[in-house]
Coordinates of C-alpha atoms and ligand atoms in Angstrom, one line a residue:
M1 CA 7.3 -3.4 5.7
C2 CA 9.9 -1.7 7.8
G3 CA 11.2 1.8 7.7
I4 CA 14.8 2.9 7.0
V5 CA 16.2 6.3 7.5
G6 CA 19.9 7.4 7.3
Y7 CA 21.6 10.8 7.5
I8 CA 25.1 12.1 6.9
G9 CA 25.9 15.8 6.9
Q10 CA 26.9 18.9 8.9
N11 CA 24.1 18.7 11.4
N12 CA 23.1 16.4 14.2
A13 CA 21.7 13.3 12.6
I14 CA 19.6 12.2 15.5
P15 CA 16.6 14.5 15.2
V16 CA 16.5 14.0 11.4
V17 CA 16.5 10.2 11.8
I18 CA 14.0 10.1 14.6
E19 CA 11.6 12.4 12.8
G20 CA 12.0 10.3 9.7
L21 CA 11.3 7.1 11.6
Q22 CA 8.2 8.7 13.1
R23 CA 6.9 9.4 9.6
L24 CA 7.7 5.8 8.6
E25 CA 6.0 4.2 11.6
Y26 CA 3.1 3.4 9.4
R27 CA 5.3 0.9 7.7
G28 CA 6.2 -1.1 10.8
Y29 CA 6.0 -0.3 14.4
D30 CA 6.8 -3.1 16.8
S31 CA 10.4 -2.0 17.7
C32 CA 13.0 0.4 16.5
G33 CA 16.5 1.6 16.8
I34 CA 19.3 3.8 15.7
A35 CA 23.1 3.5 15.2
L36 CA 25.2 6.6 15.6
L37 CA 28.6 6.8 14.0
N38 CA 31.5 9.1 14.9
V39 CA 35.1 8.9 15.3
T40 CA 34.9 6.9 18.6
G41 CA 32.8 4.2 16.8
I42 CA 29.2 3.0 16.8
N43 CA 26.8 3.9 19.4
L44 CA 23.6 1.9 19.4
E45 CA 20.2 2.5 21.0
K46 CA 17.2 0.1 20.5
V47 CA 13.8 -0.3 22.1
T48 CA 10.7 -2.3 21.7
G49 CA 7.6 -0.3 20.8
K50 CA 7.3 3.1 19.2
V51 CA 9.8 5.7 18.1
N52 CA 8.8 8.1 20.9
K53 CA 10.3 5.7 23.3
L54 CA 13.5 5.6 21.3
Q55 CA 13.5 9.4 21.3
G56 CA 13.2 9.5 25.1
A57 CA 16.1 7.0 25.5
L58 CA 18.3 9.2 23.3
A59 CA 17.4 12.4 25.0
Q60 CA 18.8 10.9 28.2
Q61 CA 22.1 10.2 26.5
Q62 CA 22.5 13.9 25.4
T63 CA 24.6 12.7 22.5
S64 CA 24.9 13.9 18.9
S65 CA 26.3 12.6 15.7
P66 CA 26.7 13.7 12.1
V67 CA 26.0 10.1 10.8
A68 CA 23.2 7.8 11.8
I69 CA 21.1 5.0 10.4
G70 CA 17.6 4.1 11.9
H71 CA 14.9 1.5 11.5
T72 CA 11.3 0.9 12.6
R73 CA 10.5 -2.8 12.4
W74 CA 7.7 -5.1 11.4
A75 CA 8.8 -8.5 12.7
T76 CA 9.3 -11.4 10.2
H77 CA 12.0 -13.5 11.7
G78 CA 12.0 -13.4 15.5
P79 CA 9.6 -11.7 17.9
P80 CA 9.8 -7.9 18.5
T81 CA 12.5 -7.8 21.1
V82 CA 15.4 -5.4 21.6
D83 CA 17.9 -8.0 20.4
N84 CA 15.9 -8.5 17.2
A85 CA 15.3 -4.8 16.6
H86 CA 17.6 -3.1 14.0
P87 CA 20.3 -1.8 13.6
H88 CA 22.2 -5.1 13.9
V89 CA 25.9 -4.9 14.8
S90 CA 28.7 -7.3 13.9
Q91 CA 30.4 -9.3 16.6
D92 CA 33.4 -7.0 16.5
G93 CA 31.2 -4.0 16.9
K94 CA 32.3 -2.3 13.7
V95 CA 29.5 -2.9 11.2
A96 CA 26.0 -1.8 11.8
L97 CA 23.1 -2.1 9.4
V98 CA 19.3 -1.7 8.9
H99 CA 17.4 -3.9 6.6
N100 CA 14.1 -4.1 5.0
G101 CA 13.1 -7.4 3.2
I102 CA 13.8 -11.1 3.7
I103 CA 17.1 -13.1 3.4
E104 CA 15.7 -16.4 2.0
N105 CA 18.9 -18.4 2.5
Y106 CA 19.7 -17.0 5.9
K107 CA 19.4 -20.4 7.6
I108 CA 22.2 -22.0 5.5
L109 CA 24.4 -18.9 5.8
R110 CA 23.8 -18.8 9.5
D111 CA 24.8 -22.4 10.0
E112 CA 28.0 -21.8 8.0
L113 CA 28.9 -18.7 10.0
E114 CA 28.2 -20.4 13.3
N115 CA 30.3 -23.4 12.2
S116 CA 33.2 -21.0 11.6
G117 CA 32.8 -19.5 15.1
Y118 CA 30.6 -16.5 14.6
E119 CA 28.2 -15.8 17.5
F120 CA 24.8 -14.4 16.7
S121 CA 22.9 -12.2 19.1
S122 CA 19.4 -12.2 17.4
D123 CA 16.9 -14.5 15.8
T124 CA 16.8 -12.4 12.6
D125 CA 17.6 -13.2 9.0
T126 CA 19.4 -9.8 8.8
E127 CA 22.2 -10.6 11.2
V128 CA 23.8 -12.9 8.6
V129 CA 24.3 -9.9 6.3
V130 CA 26.1 -8.0 9.0
A131 CA 28.3 -11.0 9.7
L132 CA 29.1 -11.5 6.0
I133 CA 30.0 -7.8 5.6
S134 CA 32.2 -7.9 8.6
Q135 CA 34.0 -11.0 7.3
A136 CA 34.4 -9.4 3.8
Y137 CA 35.7 -6.1 5.0
H138 CA 39.2 -5.2 4.0
G139 CA 39.2 -1.4 4.3
N140 CA 36.4 -0.5 1.9
L141 CA 32.7 -0.9 2.9
E142 CA 31.1 -0.9 -0.5
S143 CA 33.4 -3.7 -1.7
A144 CA 32.6 -5.7 1.4
V145 CA 28.8 -5.1 0.9
R146 CA 29.1 -6.2 -2.8
E147 CA 31.1 -9.3 -1.8
A148 CA 28.7 -10.2 1.1
L149 CA 25.6 -9.8 -1.0
S150 CA 26.9 -12.2 -3.6
H151 CA 26.1 -14.9 -1.2
V152 CA 22.7 -13.7 -0.3
I153 CA 19.4 -14.8 -1.9
G154 CA 16.3 -12.7 -1.0
A155 CA 15.0 -9.1 -1.0
Y156 CA 16.7 -6.3 0.7
G157 CA 16.9 -2.6 1.3
L158 CA 20.0 -1.9 3.3
A159 CA 21.9 1.0 4.9
I160 CA 25.2 0.1 6.4
I161 CA 28.0 1.9 8.3
H162 CA 31.4 0.9 9.5
A163 CA 33.3 2.2 12.4
D164 CA 36.6 2.4 10.4
E165 CA 34.9 4.7 7.8
P166 CA 33.1 7.2 10.0
E167 CA 32.2 9.5 7.1
K168 CA 30.2 7.0 4.9
I169 CA 26.9 5.3 4.6
V170 CA 26.6 2.5 2.0
C171 CA 23.2 1.6 0.8
T172 CA 21.8 -0.8 -1.7
R173 CA 18.5 -2.5 -2.6
K174 CA 17.0 -5.5 -4.4
G175 CA 13.3 -6.0 -4.5
A176 CA 12.6 -3.6 -1.5
P177 CA 12.3 0.2 -1.8
L178 CA 15.2 2.6 -1.1
I179 CA 15.8 6.1 -2.2
M180 CA 18.6 8.6 -1.6
A181 CA 18.1 12.3 -1.3
V182 CA 20.3 15.4 -1.7
G183 CA 20.1 18.3 0.7
E184 CA 22.2 21.3 1.5
N185 CA 25.5 19.7 2.4
E186 CA 23.6 16.8 3.8
Y187 CA 22.4 13.5 2.3
F188 CA 19.8 11.0 3.2
V189 CA 18.8 7.5 2.5
A190 CA 15.3 6.3 3.2
S191 CA 12.8 3.5 2.4
D192 CA 10.2 6.0 1.7
V193 CA 10.3 9.7 0.5
A194 CA 8.0 10.8 3.3
A195 CA 10.9 10.3 5.8
I196 CA 13.1 13.0 4.4
L197 CA 10.6 15.3 2.6
K198 CA 11.1 18.1 5.2
Y199 CA 14.8 18.3 4.1
S200 CA 14.9 17.5 0.5
K201 CA 12.7 17.0 -2.6
D202 CA 15.6 15.9 -4.8
V203 CA 15.5 12.2 -4.9
I204 CA 17.6 9.5 -6.5
Y205 CA 15.9 6.1 -7.1
L206 CA 18.3 3.2 -6.7
D207 CA 17.8 0.3 -9.0
N208 CA 18.1 -3.3 -8.0
E209 CA 21.6 -4.2 -6.9
E210 CA 23.0 -0.7 -7.4
I211 CA 25.1 0.6 -4.6
G212 CA 24.9 4.2 -3.2
V213 CA 27.7 5.7 -1.2
L214 CA 26.9 8.8 0.9
T215 CA 29.6 10.9 2.3
P216 CA 29.6 14.5 3.6
D217 CA 30.9 15.5 0.1
G218 CA 28.0 14.0 -1.9
I219 CA 26.5 10.8 -3.2
K220 CA 28.1 8.3 -5.6
T221 CA 26.3 5.4 -7.2
Y222 CA 27.8 2.3 -8.6
S223 CA 26.2 -0.5 -10.8
S224 CA 26.4 -4.1 -9.7
D225 CA 29.5 -4.5 -11.7
E226 CA 31.3 -1.8 -9.7
N227 CA 31.2 0.9 -12.5
Q228 CA 30.3 4.5 -11.2
I229 CA 27.1 5.5 -12.8
A230 CA 25.3 8.9 -13.2
K231 CA 21.8 8.8 -11.7
K232 CA 19.0 11.3 -12.4
I233 CA 17.8 13.5 -9.6
H234 CA 13.9 13.5 -9.5
K235 CA 11.9 16.3 -8.0
I236 CA 9.2 15.2 -5.6
T237 CA 6.0 16.9 -6.4
F238 CA 4.0 16.5 -3.2
N239 CA 4.4 18.6 0.0
L240 CA 5.0 18.0 3.6
E241 CA 1.4 18.8 4.5
E242 CA 0.4 15.8 2.5
V243 CA 2.2 13.5 4.9
E244 CA 0.8 15.2 8.0
K245 CA -2.6 14.9 9.7
G246 CA -3.7 18.5 9.0
G247 CA -6.0 18.8 11.9
F248 CA -7.7 15.4 11.5
E249 CA -7.6 12.9 14.4
H250 CA -6.1 10.2 12.2
F251 CA -4.5 9.9 8.8
M252 CA -7.3 7.5 7.7
L253 CA -10.0 10.1 8.4
K254 CA -8.0 12.8 6.6
E255 CA -7.6 10.4 3.6
I256 CA -11.3 9.5 3.6
F257 CA -12.2 13.2 3.6
S258 CA -9.7 14.0 0.9
Q259 CA -11.4 11.8 -1.7
P260 CA -13.4 14.5 -3.5
Q261 CA -10.0 16.0 -4.3
T262 CA -8.1 12.8 -5.0
I263 CA -10.9 11.5 -7.3
H264 CA -10.8 14.8 -9.1
D265 CA -7.0 14.5 -9.4
A266 CA -7.2 11.0 -10.8
M267 CA -9.6 12.4 -13.5
R268 CA -7.8 15.6 -14.2
G269 CA -6.9 16.0 -17.9
R270 CA -8.1 12.5 -18.5
L271 CA -11.9 12.6 -18.4
L272 CA -13.4 14.2 -21.5
P273 CA -17.0 15.0 -20.5
E274 CA -17.9 16.9 -23.6
E275 CA -16.8 13.9 -25.8
G276 CA -18.1 11.2 -23.4
N277 CA -14.7 9.7 -23.5
A278 CA -11.4 9.5 -21.6
H279 CA -7.7 10.0 -22.5
L280 CA -4.9 8.2 -20.6
G281 CA -1.6 9.5 -21.9
G282 CA 0.5 6.7 -20.2
L283 CA -1.6 4.0 -22.0
N284 CA -2.3 5.6 -25.3
H285 CA 0.2 3.6 -27.2
M286 CA -1.1 0.4 -25.5
I287 CA -4.8 0.7 -26.3
G288 CA -4.6 -1.4 -29.4
S289 CA -2.7 -4.1 -27.6
I290 CA -5.2 -4.1 -24.7
L291 CA -8.1 -4.4 -27.2
H292 CA -6.6 -7.1 -29.3
A293 CA -5.0 -9.1 -26.6
D294 CA -5.8 -12.8 -26.2
Q295 CA -5.9 -12.6 -22.5
R296 CA -6.4 -9.6 -20.1
Y297 CA -5.4 -10.2 -16.5
F298 CA -5.6 -8.0 -13.5
T299 CA -3.3 -8.9 -10.6
A300 CA -3.0 -7.2 -7.2
C301 CA -3.4 -7.8 -3.4
G302 CA -5.9 -6.7 -0.7
T303 CA -7.7 -3.6 -1.4
S304 CA -6.1 -3.2 -4.8
W305 CA -7.3 -6.7 -5.6
H306 CA -10.9 -5.5 -4.9
A307 CA -10.3 -2.6 -7.3
A308 CA -9.1 -5.2 -9.8
L309 CA -12.4 -7.2 -9.4
I310 CA -14.3 -4.0 -10.3
G311 CA -12.0 -3.4 -13.3
E312 CA -12.7 -6.9 -14.5
M313 CA -16.4 -6.5 -14.2
M314 CA -16.4 -3.1 -16.0
F315 CA -14.2 -4.3 -18.8
E316 CA -16.6 -7.1 -19.4
Q317 CA -19.9 -5.3 -18.9
F318 CA -19.1 -2.1 -20.8
A319 CA -16.2 -2.7 -23.1
R320 CA -17.2 -6.4 -23.7
L321 CA -13.6 -7.4 -23.2
P322 CA -13.1 -10.7 -21.4
S323 CA -10.8 -10.4 -18.4
E324 CA -9.7 -12.3 -15.4
V325 CA -8.5 -11.3 -11.9
E326 CA -5.9 -13.2 -10.0
Y327 CA -4.5 -12.6 -6.5
A328 CA -0.8 -11.7 -7.2
S329 CA 0.3 -14.3 -4.7
E330 CA -1.5 -17.0 -6.6
F331 CA -0.7 -15.8 -10.1
R332 CA 2.9 -16.7 -9.8
Y333 CA 2.4 -20.3 -8.7
R334 CA -0.5 -21.5 -10.8
E335 CA 1.4 -21.4 -14.2
P336 CA -0.9 -18.7 -15.7
L337 CA -1.9 -19.0 -19.3
V338 CA -0.2 -15.8 -20.4
D339 CA 2.1 -15.3 -23.3
T340 CA 3.2 -12.7 -25.7
K341 CA -0.4 -12.0 -26.6
S342 CA -1.4 -11.3 -23.0
I343 CA -1.8 -8.0 -21.2
V344 CA -1.4 -8.1 -17.4
F345 CA -2.5 -5.1 -15.3
A346 CA -0.7 -4.9 -12.0
I347 CA -2.6 -2.7 -9.5
S348 CA -0.8 -1.4 -6.4
Q349 CA -1.0 1.7 -4.2
S350 CA 2.5 1.4 -2.8
G351 CA 4.2 0.0 -5.9
E352 CA 6.3 -2.2 -3.6
T353 CA 4.1 -5.1 -2.8
A354 CA 6.4 -8.2 -3.1
D355 CA 3.6 -10.6 -4.3
T356 CA 2.6 -8.2 -7.0
L357 CA 6.2 -7.6 -8.0
A358 CA 6.6 -11.4 -8.2
A359 CA 3.5 -11.7 -10.3
I360 CA 4.9 -9.0 -12.7
Q361 CA 8.1 -11.0 -13.0
E362 CA 6.2 -14.2 -13.7
A363 CA 4.2 -12.4 -16.5
K364 CA 7.4 -10.9 -17.9
N365 CA 9.1 -14.3 -17.9
R366 CA 6.2 -15.5 -20.0
D367 CA 6.5 -12.5 -22.4
A368 CA 3.3 -10.9 -21.5
T369 CA 3.0 -7.1 -21.6
V370 CA 2.7 -5.8 -18.1
L371 CA 1.1 -2.4 -17.3
G372 CA 0.9 -0.7 -14.0
I373 CA -1.8 1.2 -12.1
C374 CA 0.1 2.6 -9.4
N375 CA 0.2 5.5 -6.8
V376 CA 3.8 5.9 -5.8
V377 CA 5.8 7.6 -8.5
G378 CA 9.1 6.0 -9.1
S379 CA 8.1 2.9 -7.1
S380 CA 9.4 -0.6 -8.1
I381 CA 6.1 -1.5 -9.8
A382 CA 6.1 1.7 -11.7
R383 CA 9.6 1.0 -12.9
E384 CA 9.1 -2.8 -13.6
T385 CA 6.0 -2.3 -15.8
E386 CA 6.2 -1.4 -19.5
A387 CA 3.7 1.5 -19.2
G388 CA 0.9 2.6 -17.0
V389 CA -1.1 5.2 -15.2
Y390 CA -0.5 6.9 -11.9
I391 CA -3.6 7.4 -9.8
H392 CA -2.3 10.6 -8.3
A393 CA -3.9 10.0 -4.9
G394 CA -0.9 11.5 -3.1
P395 CA 0.8 9.8 -0.1
E396 CA -1.4 7.4 1.8
I397 CA -0.3 7.0 5.4
G398 CA -3.2 5.2 7.0
V399 CA -2.4 1.5 6.9
A400 CA -6.0 0.8 5.7
S401 CA -6.2 1.9 2.1
T402 CA -9.1 4.3 1.4
K403 CA -8.4 7.1 -1.1
A404 CA -6.0 4.9 -3.1
F405 CA -9.0 2.5 -3.7
T406 CA -11.3 5.2 -5.0
S407 CA -8.5 6.6 -7.2
Q408 CA -7.7 3.1 -8.6
V409 CA -11.4 2.5 -9.4
T410 CA -11.6 6.0 -11.0
V411 CA -8.6 5.2 -13.3
L412 CA -10.1 1.7 -14.2
S413 CA -13.4 3.5 -14.9
L414 CA -11.6 5.9 -17.3
L415 CA -9.8 3.1 -19.0
T416 CA -13.0 1.2 -19.3
L417 CA -14.7 4.2 -20.8
K418 CA -11.9 4.7 -23.4
L419 CA -12.0 1.0 -24.4
A420 CA -15.8 0.9 -24.4
R421 CA -16.0 3.8 -26.8
L422 CA -13.6 2.0 -29.1
M423 CA -15.7 -1.1 -28.8
G424 CA -18.8 0.6 -30.0
M425 CA -20.4 2.3 -26.9
S426 CA -22.7 5.0 -28.2
D427 CA -22.1 8.7 -27.8
A428 CA -25.2 9.0 -25.6
D429 CA -24.0 6.2 -23.2
G430 CA -20.4 7.7 -23.2
L431 CA -21.7 11.2 -22.3
E432 CA -24.0 9.9 -19.6
I433 CA -21.1 8.0 -18.0
A434 CA -18.6 10.8 -18.4
Q435 CA -20.9 13.3 -16.8
A436 CA -21.7 10.9 -13.9
M437 CA -17.9 10.6 -13.4
Q438 CA -17.5 14.4 -13.5
R439 CA -20.1 14.7 -10.7
L440 CA -18.2 12.2 -8.5
P441 CA -16.3 14.7 -6.4
E442 CA -19.4 16.6 -5.5
D443 CA -21.3 13.4 -4.8
V444 CA -18.5 12.2 -2.5
E445 CA -18.6 15.6 -0.8
W446 CA -22.4 15.0 -0.1
L447 CA -21.6 11.5 1.3
L448 CA -19.0 12.9 3.6
K449 CA -21.6 15.1 5.2
Q450 CA -23.3 11.9 6.5
A451 CA -20.2 11.2 8.7
D452 CA -22.0 12.2 12.0
Q453 CA -25.0 10.0 11.2
I454 CA -22.6 7.1 10.5
A455 CA -20.7 7.8 13.7
E456 CA -23.9 7.4 15.7
I457 CA -24.7 4.1 13.9
A458 CA -21.2 2.9 14.6
K459 CA -21.8 3.4 18.4
L460 CA -24.6 0.9 18.2
Y461 CA -22.6 -1.8 16.5
A462 CA -19.1 -1.4 18.0
D463 CA -19.5 -4.4 20.3
A464 CA -20.3 -6.9 17.5
S465 CA -17.9 -9.7 16.9
N466 CA -18.9 -10.6 13.4
F467 CA -20.3 -8.6 10.4
L468 CA -21.7 -9.7 7.0
Y469 CA -21.5 -7.3 4.0
L470 CA -23.7 -8.1 1.1
G471 CA -23.6 -6.6 -2.4
R472 CA -24.2 -7.7 -6.0
G473 CA -22.5 -7.0 -9.3
V474 CA -19.9 -4.2 -9.0
N475 CA -21.0 -3.8 -5.4
F476 CA -19.9 -7.3 -4.4
P477 CA -16.2 -6.2 -4.5
V478 CA -17.3 -3.1 -2.5
A479 CA -18.8 -5.5 0.1
L480 CA -15.4 -7.3 0.2
E481 CA -13.7 -3.9 0.7
G482 CA -16.1 -2.9 3.4
A483 CA -15.5 -6.1 5.3
L484 CA -11.8 -5.8 4.8
K485 CA -11.7 -2.2 6.2
L486 CA -13.7 -3.3 9.3
K487 CA -11.5 -6.3 10.1
E488 CA -8.2 -4.5 9.5
I489 CA -8.8 -1.6 11.9
S490 CA -11.5 -2.8 14.4
Y491 CA -10.4 -6.5 14.7
I492 CA -14.1 -7.5 14.1
H493 CA -14.5 -10.6 11.9
A494 CA -16.3 -9.5 8.7
E495 CA -17.0 -11.2 5.5
G496 CA -18.3 -10.0 2.1
Y497 CA -20.7 -12.1 0.1
P498 CA -22.6 -11.7 -3.2
A499 CA -26.0 -11.0 -1.6
A500 CA -27.8 -13.9 -3.2
E501 CA -25.2 -16.3 -1.9
M502 CA -26.2 -15.6 1.7
K503 CA -29.0 -18.2 1.5
H504 CA -26.5 -20.8 0.3
G505 CA -24.8 -20.9 3.7
P506 CA -24.0 -17.8 5.6
I507 CA -27.6 -17.4 6.6
A508 CA -26.9 -20.1 9.2
L509 CA -24.9 -17.5 11.1
I510 CA -27.6 -14.8 11.3
D511 CA -29.0 -13.7 14.6
R512 CA -29.3 -10.5 16.5
S513 CA -25.6 -10.5 17.3
M514 CA -24.5 -10.5 13.6
P515 CA -25.1 -7.2 11.9
I516 CA -25.5 -7.2 8.1
V517 CA -24.5 -4.4 5.8
A518 CA -26.5 -4.6 2.6
I519 CA -25.6 -2.5 -0.4
A520 CA -29.0 -2.0 -2.0
P521 CA -29.0 0.5 -4.8
Q522 CA -32.1 0.9 -7.0
D523 CA -30.7 -1.1 -9.9
K524 CA -31.9 -4.3 -11.6
T525 CA -31.3 -6.5 -8.5
Y526 CA -32.9 -4.1 -6.0
D527 CA -36.0 -6.4 -5.4
K528 CA -33.8 -9.4 -4.9
I529 CA -31.7 -7.6 -2.3
I530 CA -34.8 -6.4 -0.5
S531 CA -35.9 -10.1 -0.3
N532 CA -32.4 -10.9 1.1
I533 CA -32.9 -8.2 3.8
E534 CA -36.3 -9.6 4.6
E535 CA -34.7 -13.0 5.1
V536 CA -32.3 -11.5 7.5
K537 CA -35.0 -9.7 9.5
A538 CA -37.0 -12.9 9.7
R539 CA -34.0 -14.3 11.6
H540 CA -33.8 -11.3 13.9
G541 CA -30.7 -9.9 12.1
R542 CA -30.0 -6.2 12.3
V543 CA -29.5 -4.5 8.9
I544 CA -27.6 -1.3 7.9
A545 CA -28.6 -0.7 4.3
L546 CA -26.9 1.5 1.7
A547 CA -29.7 2.8 -0.4
T548 CA -30.3 5.2 -3.3
Q549 CA -31.3 8.7 -2.1
G550 CA -35.0 9.0 -2.2
D551 CA -35.7 5.3 -1.6
T552 CA -38.4 5.2 1.1
R553 CA -39.4 1.6 0.8
I554 CA -36.1 0.4 2.2
K555 CA -36.8 2.1 5.5
D556 CA -39.5 -0.5 6.2
V557 CA -37.1 -3.3 6.1
A558 CA -33.7 -2.0 7.3
D559 CA -32.9 -0.9 10.8
H560 CA -30.7 2.0 9.5
V561 CA -30.4 3.5 6.0
L562 CA -27.4 5.3 4.7
Y563 CA -28.3 7.2 1.6
V564 CA -26.0 7.4 -1.5
P565 CA -26.7 9.7 -4.4
P566 CA -28.2 8.0 -7.5
A567 CA -25.4 6.4 -9.5
L568 CA -24.8 4.4 -12.6
S569 CA -23.2 1.0 -12.1
F570 CA -20.1 2.7 -13.5
T571 CA -19.8 5.1 -10.6
A572 CA -21.6 3.1 -7.9
P573 CA -18.5 1.4 -6.4
I574 CA -16.8 4.7 -5.7
L575 CA -19.8 6.2 -4.0
N576 CA -20.9 3.1 -2.0
V577 CA -17.5 2.5 -0.5
I578 CA -17.4 5.9 1.2
P579 CA -20.0 5.2 3.9
L580 CA -18.4 1.8 4.5
Q581 CA -15.0 3.4 5.1
L582 CA -16.6 5.8 7.5
L583 CA -18.5 3.0 9.3
S584 CA -15.3 1.0 9.8
Y585 CA -13.4 4.1 10.9
Y586 CA -16.0 5.1 13.6
I587 CA -16.5 1.6 14.8
A588 CA -12.7 1.2 15.2
V589 CA -12.5 4.6 17.1
E590 CA -15.4 3.6 19.3
R591 CA -13.5 0.4 20.2
G592 CA -10.4 2.4 21.0
C593 CA -8.3 0.8 18.3
N594 CA -5.2 2.3 16.7
V595 CA -6.8 3.2 13.5
D596 CA -3.7 4.3 11.6
Q597 CA -1.5 1.6 12.8
P598 CA -3.6 -1.6 13.3
R599 CA -2.0 -4.5 15.0
N600 CA 0.1 -7.0 13.0
L601 CA -0.2 -4.9 9.8
A602 CA 2.1 -2.7 7.9
K603 CA 1.4 -0.3 5.0
S604 CA 3.3 -1.9 2.3
V605 CA 3.9 -5.7 2.3
T606 CA 7.4 -6.1 0.9
V607 CA 7.8 -9.8 1.7
E608 CA 6.1 -12.7 -0.1
Ligands
M6R1 O1 0.3 -1.3 -2.0 P1 -0.6 -2.3 -2.5 O2 -1.8 -1.7 -3.1 O3 0.0 -3.2 -3.4 O4 -1.0 -3.1 -1.3 C1 -1.9 -4.2 -1.4 C2 -2.4 -4.7 0.0 O5 -1.4 -5.0 0.8 C3 -3.2 -3.5 0.6 O6 -4.2 -3.1 -0.1 C4 -3.8 -4.0 2.0 O7 -4.8 -5.0 1.8 C5 -4.3 -2.8 2.8 N1 -4.0 -2.9 4.1 C6 -5.8 -2.6 2.6 O8 -6.4 -1.7 3.4

């Protein structure tokens, strides 16, 4: 949830760390800070608010340093104040560290440390780690870190410096992301590759409890049992442009508009349009296990959970394979009925979501086979799962997930197609589906051309306080996703419902002030949804309908119609979500909200 950047090398660390923090602000943005290290000791600067403010404060100092660690925070323990901002420094002023994660036993540790006379200066859980390292320090920082962490229960990504070892950064992780990177006589540590991409594409992924030691001479890595280990250097394949706005006003808009390409990328080399089939290299050896499993579960959070709901419906409808979906946060605690004959799909954009990681662990403890559908290469979930598929959406910076959702659904559609063919789907049906999937990028292109019309509609509804989204079948999760997008970035309360459920309760809320978004494709439930829209109109509700291109009847009942190219139920969710993403975006912009960094949220939720 927070962002960490550290630098050691021949250049001034400050601009590198500041720029890195700016690139990580999407991960947390309520306060930030930097600790500089040189022979005179540690120099600390912290502010509440954004990294620009920190940059301004540092500019006034006119200082420089070859070593620095920085942090941008999403508050968990203690409000966003300067005292609670990272880096935290030990009482003697010699240890400074930045932390991402949660120290679960911090209260016990803090009481013990206070009883022994240690004085804390923040409300954070993190400060106990600084205190423990300070007490364990006898001339070697990595040994002190190892000793301190043996008392800690929780999740952490940490970068640490010590005034007595001015040419060293020590870093480690457990359950929170952290990478190291190799440059030209300079070395980096960061919680996200985006932070250091400008300087290096050569990345080392730290595994849980490994310790990295960065000096001006290079990087050494040690296992938890203190042995030095050789780590592979991975080449990052995406470019700096992918983590920049590229002329768009917001990352979210850029990401919405990139979907023709990202959907294409998710299908590249996998969709077999001539055969009416799909091929997923990462799961090839698992297809038999998926088909013959006793249980198939999908587990995920937020937008990824909506993709999971679509996956479940497609597995059942097209491949006739019974499946279940469970919120990752619930999966762990409800004693799931999974065992060695179960397949669990964990779906995650970031690959770092703590709830999803905990669900994976639970499934593994019960001997299930866990497969990942993930965006971030080398992420914890990618590494914790037995096999999987990358969605290849590229870095998603906007906190509200858009392109990752459509890529997740694309991959789930490919997998469904593959399984369905093995379960007896005919050539004709396979070909029809594969060809509809092949058309997706161009259909999405067409939808994006409606952006101006959607922006105009958004102006009419930007002052609403509540919205209701209705959809049926595979479009019910799309309604949920539309509602989530709206509430995340515009702070308008919105709910998604299966359209027919409206009359069982939510209809009581309908009046002129509560707009309804109805997903009404010309499929087998079309007449029923039209009736639902009529029921809304009879109560003076205003309706924005998503309808199939060419549908003229709907104009008589809805106030506004957004047309979508004709789609199979296989491809409908991907197309229908695009206008909903745009509607949320333009409403949020109209309301003057910070679209890319909505309040209280962070891109990847690395705490349970
Ligand atoms: O990285 P993940 O896909 O695991 O993240 C799951 C949710 O935290 C995420 O989808 C969240 O709901 C987004 N803010 C949705 O826009």
